[in-house]
């Protein structure tokens, strides 16, 4: 970030925001949630930690183990407080002083939504929900607000028939394009691979034929995406329709910190970015 974008610190992928970028993030999220509310989306809060057994069922460790971050507890029978303290001061706890990790820090906000709906039947009207999730990814490197270990993701998720989830993606794509135009932020739409799918075998072949994800990129960086998962999560979580078949799902995702980077970079400062977003909010609500 340049000197004109002060108020941001991101050490080892862990961001801290000052008042101006915090205000901008809040304004952005209100804009997203206002749109979700206008679509009759129900707000949910999902757990910040999830059982690793649940994420294994969703294929997380099979497909993207390199991104995984897990949570453990100290084994107080294996070491003394002084030993824990010495390890902590050195920057890493001895793995032999930790209990087995049974919880994970999720890499995507929507995982908790599918687990929330597991073993449930979706009504004929379908379900539309929105969450703001704290996400965590063990990346190979970190870069300001562009690539983080911990970041926030606002998602709007549809569950229902293929027609209902496809309609959600059409509305979502239209909203992203209208939003970017109203703000004055140049974005480009690109087809991309979907991380919820296997990268080999039948699912990979399917993706080469049918695009399952589109990203909206600013200067080559994805700041939003629309994704169709077909029946993947419906099958894995036993989410069904009235006829007993697996529900389809789709989602719209906004990376809050990446939006901050894009806006700060494009407008050259937080004040100008804040004004552009507030102006856009007025345009989109009229």
Tab-separated table of C-alpha atoms in Angstrom:
chain	number	residue	atom	x	y	z
A	1	UNK	CA	0.000	0.000	0.000
A	2	UNK	CA	1.220	3.555	-0.732
A	3	UNK	CA	1.686	6.318	1.846
A	4	UNK	CA	-1.692	7.774	0.808
A	5	UNK	CA	-3.295	4.510	1.961
A	6	UNK	CA	-2.040	4.589	5.508
A	7	UNK	CA	-3.925	2.816	8.234
A	8	UNK	CA	-3.293	-0.720	6.972
A	9	UNK	CA	-0.861	-3.200	8.450
A	10	UNK	CA	-0.651	-6.773	7.167
A	11	UNK	CA	2.129	-8.788	8.771
A	12	UNK	CA	2.448	-12.444	7.747
A	13	UNK	CA	-0.998	-12.319	6.189
A	14	UNK	CA	-2.730	-10.936	9.293
A	15	UNK	CA	-4.379	-7.555	8.602
A	16	UNK	CA	-5.053	-4.676	10.960
A	17	UNK	CA	-7.127	-1.741	9.730
A	18	UNK	CA	-7.241	1.812	11.012
A	19	UNK	CA	-10.394	3.962	11.237
A	20	UNK	CA	-10.666	4.983	7.566
A	21	UNK	CA	-10.408	1.507	5.972
A	22	UNK	CA	-12.568	0.085	8.769
A	23	UNK	CA	-15.277	2.637	7.957
A	24	UNK	CA	-15.024	1.783	4.264
A	25	UNK	CA	-15.293	-1.957	4.969
A	26	UNK	CA	-18.412	-1.338	7.077
A	27	UNK	CA	-19.972	0.769	4.312
A	28	UNK	CA	-19.227	-1.896	1.719
A	29	UNK	CA	-20.723	-4.656	3.828
A	30	UNK	CA	-23.875	-2.641	4.461
A	31	UNK	CA	-24.212	-2.191	0.724
A	32	UNK	CA	-23.848	-5.945	0.168
A	33	UNK	CA	-26.308	-6.824	2.937
A	34	UNK	CA	-28.837	-4.245	1.721
A	35	UNK	CA	-28.819	-5.967	-1.650
A	36	UNK	CA	-29.087	-9.417	-0.031
A	37	UNK	CA	-32.016	-8.181	2.075
A	38	UNK	CA	-33.717	-6.846	-1.053
A	39	UNK	CA	-33.457	-10.402	-2.440
A	40	UNK	CA	-35.126	-11.680	0.781
A	41	UNK	CA	-31.934	-13.397	1.951
A	42	UNK	CA	-31.982	-14.582	5.568
A	43	UNK	CA	-28.936	-13.556	7.632
A	44	UNK	CA	-27.086	-16.359	9.413
A	45	UNK	CA	-24.125	-16.621	11.762
A	46	UNK	CA	-22.052	-19.764	11.380
A	47	UNK	CA	-19.328	-21.056	13.727
A	48	UNK	CA	-15.828	-19.582	13.329
A	49	UNK	CA	-14.399	-23.083	13.863
A	50	UNK	CA	-15.690	-26.277	12.244
A	51	UNK	CA	-15.079	-29.956	13.015
A	52	UNK	CA	-12.398	-31.391	10.744
A	53	UNK	CA	-14.574	-34.476	10.241
A	54	UNK	CA	-17.279	-32.277	8.691
A	55	UNK	CA	-14.822	-30.550	6.381
A	56	UNK	CA	-13.375	-33.929	5.393
A	57	UNK	CA	-16.866	-34.909	4.245
A	58	UNK	CA	-16.826	-31.823	2.020
A	59	UNK	CA	-13.549	-32.901	0.402
A	60	UNK	CA	-11.455	-30.079	1.856
A	61	UNK	CA	-8.433	-32.170	2.839
A	62	UNK	CA	-8.638	-34.346	-0.236
A	63	UNK	CA	-8.492	-31.442	-2.666
A	64	UNK	CA	-6.719	-28.546	-0.938
A	65	UNK	CA	-4.738	-29.748	2.089
A	66	UNK	CA	-2.071	-27.087	1.518
A	67	UNK	CA	-4.565	-24.329	2.405
A	68	UNK	CA	-5.773	-25.939	5.637
A	69	UNK	CA	-5.293	-24.395	9.070
A	70	UNK	CA	-6.386	-26.354	12.143
A	71	UNK	CA	-6.848	-25.556	15.821
A	72	UNK	CA	-5.396	-27.496	18.735
A	73	UNK	CA	-5.111	-27.151	22.521
A	74	UNK	CA	-2.114	-27.311	24.816
A	75	UNK	CA	-1.405	-30.692	26.335
A	76	UNK	CA	-0.834	-29.530	29.903
A	77	UNK	CA	0.346	-33.010	30.895
A	78	UNK	CA	3.162	-32.978	28.334
A	79	UNK	CA	5.029	-29.828	29.368
A	80	UNK	CA	5.347	-27.213	32.063
A	81	UNK	CA	4.102	-23.621	31.782
A	82	UNK	CA	7.727	-22.519	31.475
A	83	UNK	CA	8.212	-24.816	28.487
A	84	UNK	CA	5.088	-23.502	26.812
A	85	UNK	CA	6.262	-19.955	27.415
A	86	UNK	CA	9.747	-20.602	26.012
A	87	UNK	CA	8.257	-22.174	22.884
A	88	UNK	CA	5.797	-19.314	22.469
A	89	UNK	CA	8.515	-16.682	22.812
A	90	UNK	CA	10.488	-18.509	20.109
A	91	UNK	CA	7.434	-18.308	17.843
A	92	UNK	CA	6.202	-21.902	17.615
A	93	UNK	CA	4.809	-24.459	20.051
A	94	UNK	CA	6.313	-27.932	20.042
A	95	UNK	CA	3.797	-30.233	18.272
A	96	UNK	CA	4.442	-32.871	20.945
A	97	UNK	CA	3.025	-30.421	23.490
A	98	UNK	CA	-0.287	-30.133	21.628
A	99	UNK	CA	-3.406	-32.273	21.691
A	100	UNK	CA	-4.762	-33.697	18.400
A	101	UNK	CA	-6.454	-31.025	16.281
A	102	UNK	CA	-10.187	-31.734	15.965
A	103	UNK	CA	-11.287	-28.287	14.785
A	104	UNK	CA	-10.430	-26.284	11.686
A	105	UNK	CA	-10.350	-22.638	10.703
A	106	UNK	CA	-12.539	-22.675	7.567
A	107	UNK	CA	-11.146	-21.452	4.265
A	108	UNK	CA	-14.577	-20.423	2.924
A	109	UNK	CA	-17.562	-18.826	4.647
A	110	UNK	CA	-20.172	-21.002	2.946
A	111	UNK	CA	-18.956	-24.311	4.452
A	112	UNK	CA	-20.757	-23.489	7.674
A	113	UNK	CA	-23.964	-22.779	5.767
A	114	UNK	CA	-24.069	-26.190	4.101
A	115	UNK	CA	-23.358	-27.862	7.427
A	116	UNK	CA	-26.145	-25.765	8.990
A	117	UNK	CA	-28.592	-27.215	6.449
A	118	UNK	CA	-27.350	-30.799	6.631
A	119	UNK	CA	-30.046	-33.478	6.899
A	120	UNK	CA	-32.695	-30.844	6.101
A	121	UNK	CA	-35.279	-30.521	3.361
A	122	UNK	CA	-35.447	-27.290	1.372
A	123	UNK	CA	-38.913	-25.857	0.758
A	124	UNK	CA	-40.360	-25.478	-2.726
A	125	UNK	CA	-39.485	-21.770	-2.590
A	126	UNK	CA	-35.809	-22.587	-2.059
A	127	UNK	CA	-33.564	-20.938	0.529
A	128	UNK	CA	-31.428	-17.813	0.243
A	129	UNK	CA	-29.081	-16.860	3.088
A	130	UNK	CA	-26.206	-14.480	3.697
A	131	UNK	CA	-23.230	-14.738	6.038
A	132	UNK	CA	-20.127	-12.731	6.848
A	133	UNK	CA	-17.427	-15.264	7.606
A	134	UNK	CA	-13.863	-15.048	8.847
A	135	UNK	CA	-11.809	-17.210	6.488
A	136	UNK	CA	-8.300	-18.614	6.842
A	137	UNK	CA	-5.881	-19.925	4.232
A	138	UNK	CA	-2.327	-21.149	4.489
A	139	UNK	CA	-1.001	-19.514	1.333
A	140	UNK	CA	2.484	-19.920	-0.113
A	141	UNK	CA	3.053	-16.179	0.317
A	142	UNK	CA	1.187	-13.069	1.488
A	143	UNK	CA	0.899	-9.665	-0.136
A	144	UNK	CA	-0.718	-6.721	1.663
A	145	UNK	CA	-4.501	-6.902	1.492
A	146	UNK	CA	-4.328	-8.828	-1.783
A	147	UNK	CA	-3.360	-12.189	-0.282
A	148	UNK	CA	-4.042	-12.854	3.391
A	149	UNK	CA	-3.978	-15.651	5.924
A	150	UNK	CA	-7.116	-14.279	7.638
A	151	UNK	CA	-9.777	-12.324	5.772
A	152	UNK	CA	-13.516	-11.667	5.692
A	153	UNK	CA	-15.897	-12.997	3.080
A	154	UNK	CA	-19.481	-11.856	2.600
A	155	UNK	CA	-21.472	-14.555	0.827
A	156	UNK	CA	-25.041	-14.845	-0.446
A	157	UNK	CA	-25.951	-18.501	-0.917
A	158	UNK	CA	-28.886	-20.147	-2.664
A	159	UNK	CA	-30.128	-23.684	-2.003
A	160	UNK	CA	-32.895	-25.266	-4.068
A	161	UNK	CA	-33.575	-26.498	-7.566
A	162	UNK	CA	-31.083	-26.043	-10.427
A	163	UNK	CA	-33.349	-23.315	-11.822
A	164	UNK	CA	-33.453	-21.434	-8.511
A	165	UNK	CA	-29.696	-21.543	-8.005
A	166	UNK	CA	-29.043	-20.532	-11.613
A	167	UNK	CA	-31.396	-17.549	-11.222
A	168	UNK	CA	-29.418	-16.512	-8.126
A	169	UNK	CA	-26.211	-16.446	-10.158
A	170	UNK	CA	-27.823	-14.292	-12.850
A	171	UNK	CA	-29.053	-11.783	-10.264
A	172	UNK	CA	-25.679	-11.841	-8.512
A	173	UNK	CA	-23.707	-11.238	-11.697
A	174	UNK	CA	-25.969	-8.329	-12.577
A	175	UNK	CA	-25.507	-6.825	-9.108
A	176	UNK	CA	-21.699	-7.045	-9.221
A	177	UNK	CA	-21.611	-5.376	-12.622
A	178	UNK	CA	-24.027	-2.626	-11.560
A	179	UNK	CA	-22.094	-2.078	-8.326
A	180	UNK	CA	-18.712	-1.791	-10.022
A	181	UNK	CA	-20.156	0.594	-12.615
A	182	UNK	CA	-21.827	2.757	-9.954
A	183	UNK	CA	-18.585	2.961	-7.950
A	184	UNK	CA	-16.463	3.563	-11.043
A	185	UNK	CA	-14.246	0.553	-10.392
A	186	UNK	CA	-13.015	-1.239	-13.531
A	187	UNK	CA	-13.511	-5.007	-13.264
A	188	UNK	CA	-13.315	-7.848	-15.772
A	189	UNK	CA	-15.257	-11.113	-15.715
A	190	UNK	CA	-13.241	-14.308	-16.172
A	191	UNK	CA	-14.074	-18.011	-16.087
A	192	UNK	CA	-12.194	-19.825	-13.322
A	193	UNK	CA	-11.940	-23.244	-11.723
A	194	UNK	CA	-14.002	-23.949	-8.611
A	195	UNK	CA	-12.049	-25.062	-5.502
A	196	UNK	CA	-15.015	-27.052	-4.174
A	197	UNK	CA	-14.538	-29.641	-6.901
A	198	UNK	CA	-11.957	-32.378	-7.284
A	199	UNK	CA	-9.128	-31.450	-9.612
A	200	UNK	CA	-8.912	-34.929	-11.126
A	201	UNK	CA	-11.306	-37.528	-12.489
A	202	UNK	CA	-14.905	-37.034	-13.522
A	203	UNK	CA	-15.462	-33.706	-11.763
A	204	UNK	CA	-12.415	-32.119	-13.384
A	205	UNK	CA	-13.614	-33.349	-16.788
A	206	UNK	CA	-17.048	-31.873	-16.009
A	207	UNK	CA	-15.509	-28.466	-15.249
A	208	UNK	CA	-13.727	-28.426	-18.581
A	209	UNK	CA	-17.105	-28.750	-20.308
A	210	UNK	CA	-19.320	-26.647	-18.012
A	211	UNK	CA	-17.993	-23.461	-16.387
A	212	UNK	CA	-18.815	-23.552	-12.680
A	213	UNK	CA	-17.206	-20.320	-11.500
A	214	UNK	CA	-16.716	-16.776	-12.752
A	215	UNK	CA	-14.484	-14.220	-11.064
A	216	UNK	CA	-14.664	-10.446	-11.208
A	217	UNK	CA	-11.116	-9.129	-11.237
A	218	UNK	CA	-9.562	-5.746	-10.621
A	219	UNK	CA	-6.029	-5.481	-12.067
A	220	UNK	CA	-5.872	-9.264	-12.263
A	221	UNK	CA	-7.020	-9.812	-8.657
A	222	UNK	CA	-10.337	-11.555	-7.975
A	223	UNK	CA	-12.523	-9.418	-5.686
A	224	UNK	CA	-15.823	-11.266	-6.196
A	225	UNK	CA	-17.021	-14.532	-7.668
A	226	UNK	CA	-20.208	-16.361	-8.598
A	227	UNK	CA	-20.140	-20.131	-8.197
A	228	UNK	CA	-22.443	-23.014	-9.005
A	229	UNK	CA	-21.808	-26.251	-7.118
A	230	UNK	CA	-24.686	-28.190	-8.691
A	231	UNK	CA	-25.551	-31.025	-6.249
A	232	UNK	CA	-22.073	-31.373	-4.714
A	233	UNK	CA	-22.933	-29.951	-1.279
A	234	UNK	CA	-26.494	-31.219	-1.390
A	235	UNK	CA	-25.152	-34.742	-1.765
A	236	UNK	CA	-22.335	-34.385	0.774
A	237	UNK	CA	-24.593	-32.842	3.439
A	238	UNK	CA	-27.817	-34.729	2.644
A	239	UNK	CA	-29.702	-31.524	1.836
A	240	UNK	CA	-32.796	-32.533	-0.121
A	241	UNK	CA	-35.694	-31.142	-2.083
A	242	UNK	CA	-39.319	-32.147	-1.511
A	243	UNK	CA	-38.991	-35.005	-4.015
A	244	UNK	CA	-36.066	-36.456	-2.072
A	245	UNK	CA	-33.348	-35.549	-4.585
A	246	UNK	CA	-30.238	-33.622	-3.555
A	247	UNK	CA	-30.512	-29.831	-3.503
A	248	UNK	CA	-28.384	-27.680	-5.767
A	249	UNK	CA	-26.406	-24.725	-4.408
A	250	UNK	CA	-24.787	-21.566	-5.729
A	251	UNK	CA	-23.123	-18.576	-4.092
A	252	UNK	CA	-21.913	-15.045	-4.547
A	253	UNK	CA	-18.763	-14.126	-2.634
A	254	UNK	CA	-17.109	-10.772	-1.867
A	255	UNK	CA	-13.644	-10.605	-0.326
A	256	UNK	CA	-13.861	-7.492	1.869
A	257	UNK	CA	-10.132	-6.850	2.224
A	258	UNK	CA	-9.542	-7.321	-1.485
A	259	UNK	CA	-12.278	-4.803	-2.219
A	260	UNK	CA	-10.492	-2.406	0.122
A	261	UNK	CA	-7.230	-2.865	-1.770
A	262	UNK	CA	-8.925	-2.382	-5.138
A	263	UNK	CA	-10.771	0.760	-4.044
A	264	UNK	CA	-7.797	2.307	-2.278
A	265	UNK	CA	-5.543	1.576	-5.229
A	266	UNK	CA	-7.969	2.859	-7.852
A	267	UNK	CA	-9.024	6.047	-6.076
A	268	UNK	CA	-5.655	6.783	-4.479
A	269	UNK	CA	-6.924	7.238	-0.920
A	270	UNK	CA	-9.568	6.200	1.572
A	271	UNK	CA	-11.561	9.432	1.483
A	272	UNK	CA	-12.069	9.306	-2.273
A	273	UNK	CA	-12.885	5.591	-2.115
A	274	UNK	CA	-15.379	6.177	0.702
A	275	UNK	CA	-17.129	8.910	-1.276
A	276	UNK	CA	-17.315	6.695	-4.388
A	277	UNK	CA	-18.928	3.844	-2.450
A	278	UNK	CA	-21.395	6.165	-0.690
A	279	UNK	CA	-22.339	7.705	-4.043
A	280	UNK	CA	-22.849	4.207	-5.482
A	281	UNK	CA	-25.101	3.265	-2.585
A	282	UNK	CA	-27.311	6.234	-3.398
A	283	UNK	CA	-27.465	5.299	-7.076
A	284	UNK	CA	-28.270	1.637	-6.407
A	285	UNK	CA	-31.123	2.454	-4.017
A	286	UNK	CA	-32.877	4.938	-6.316
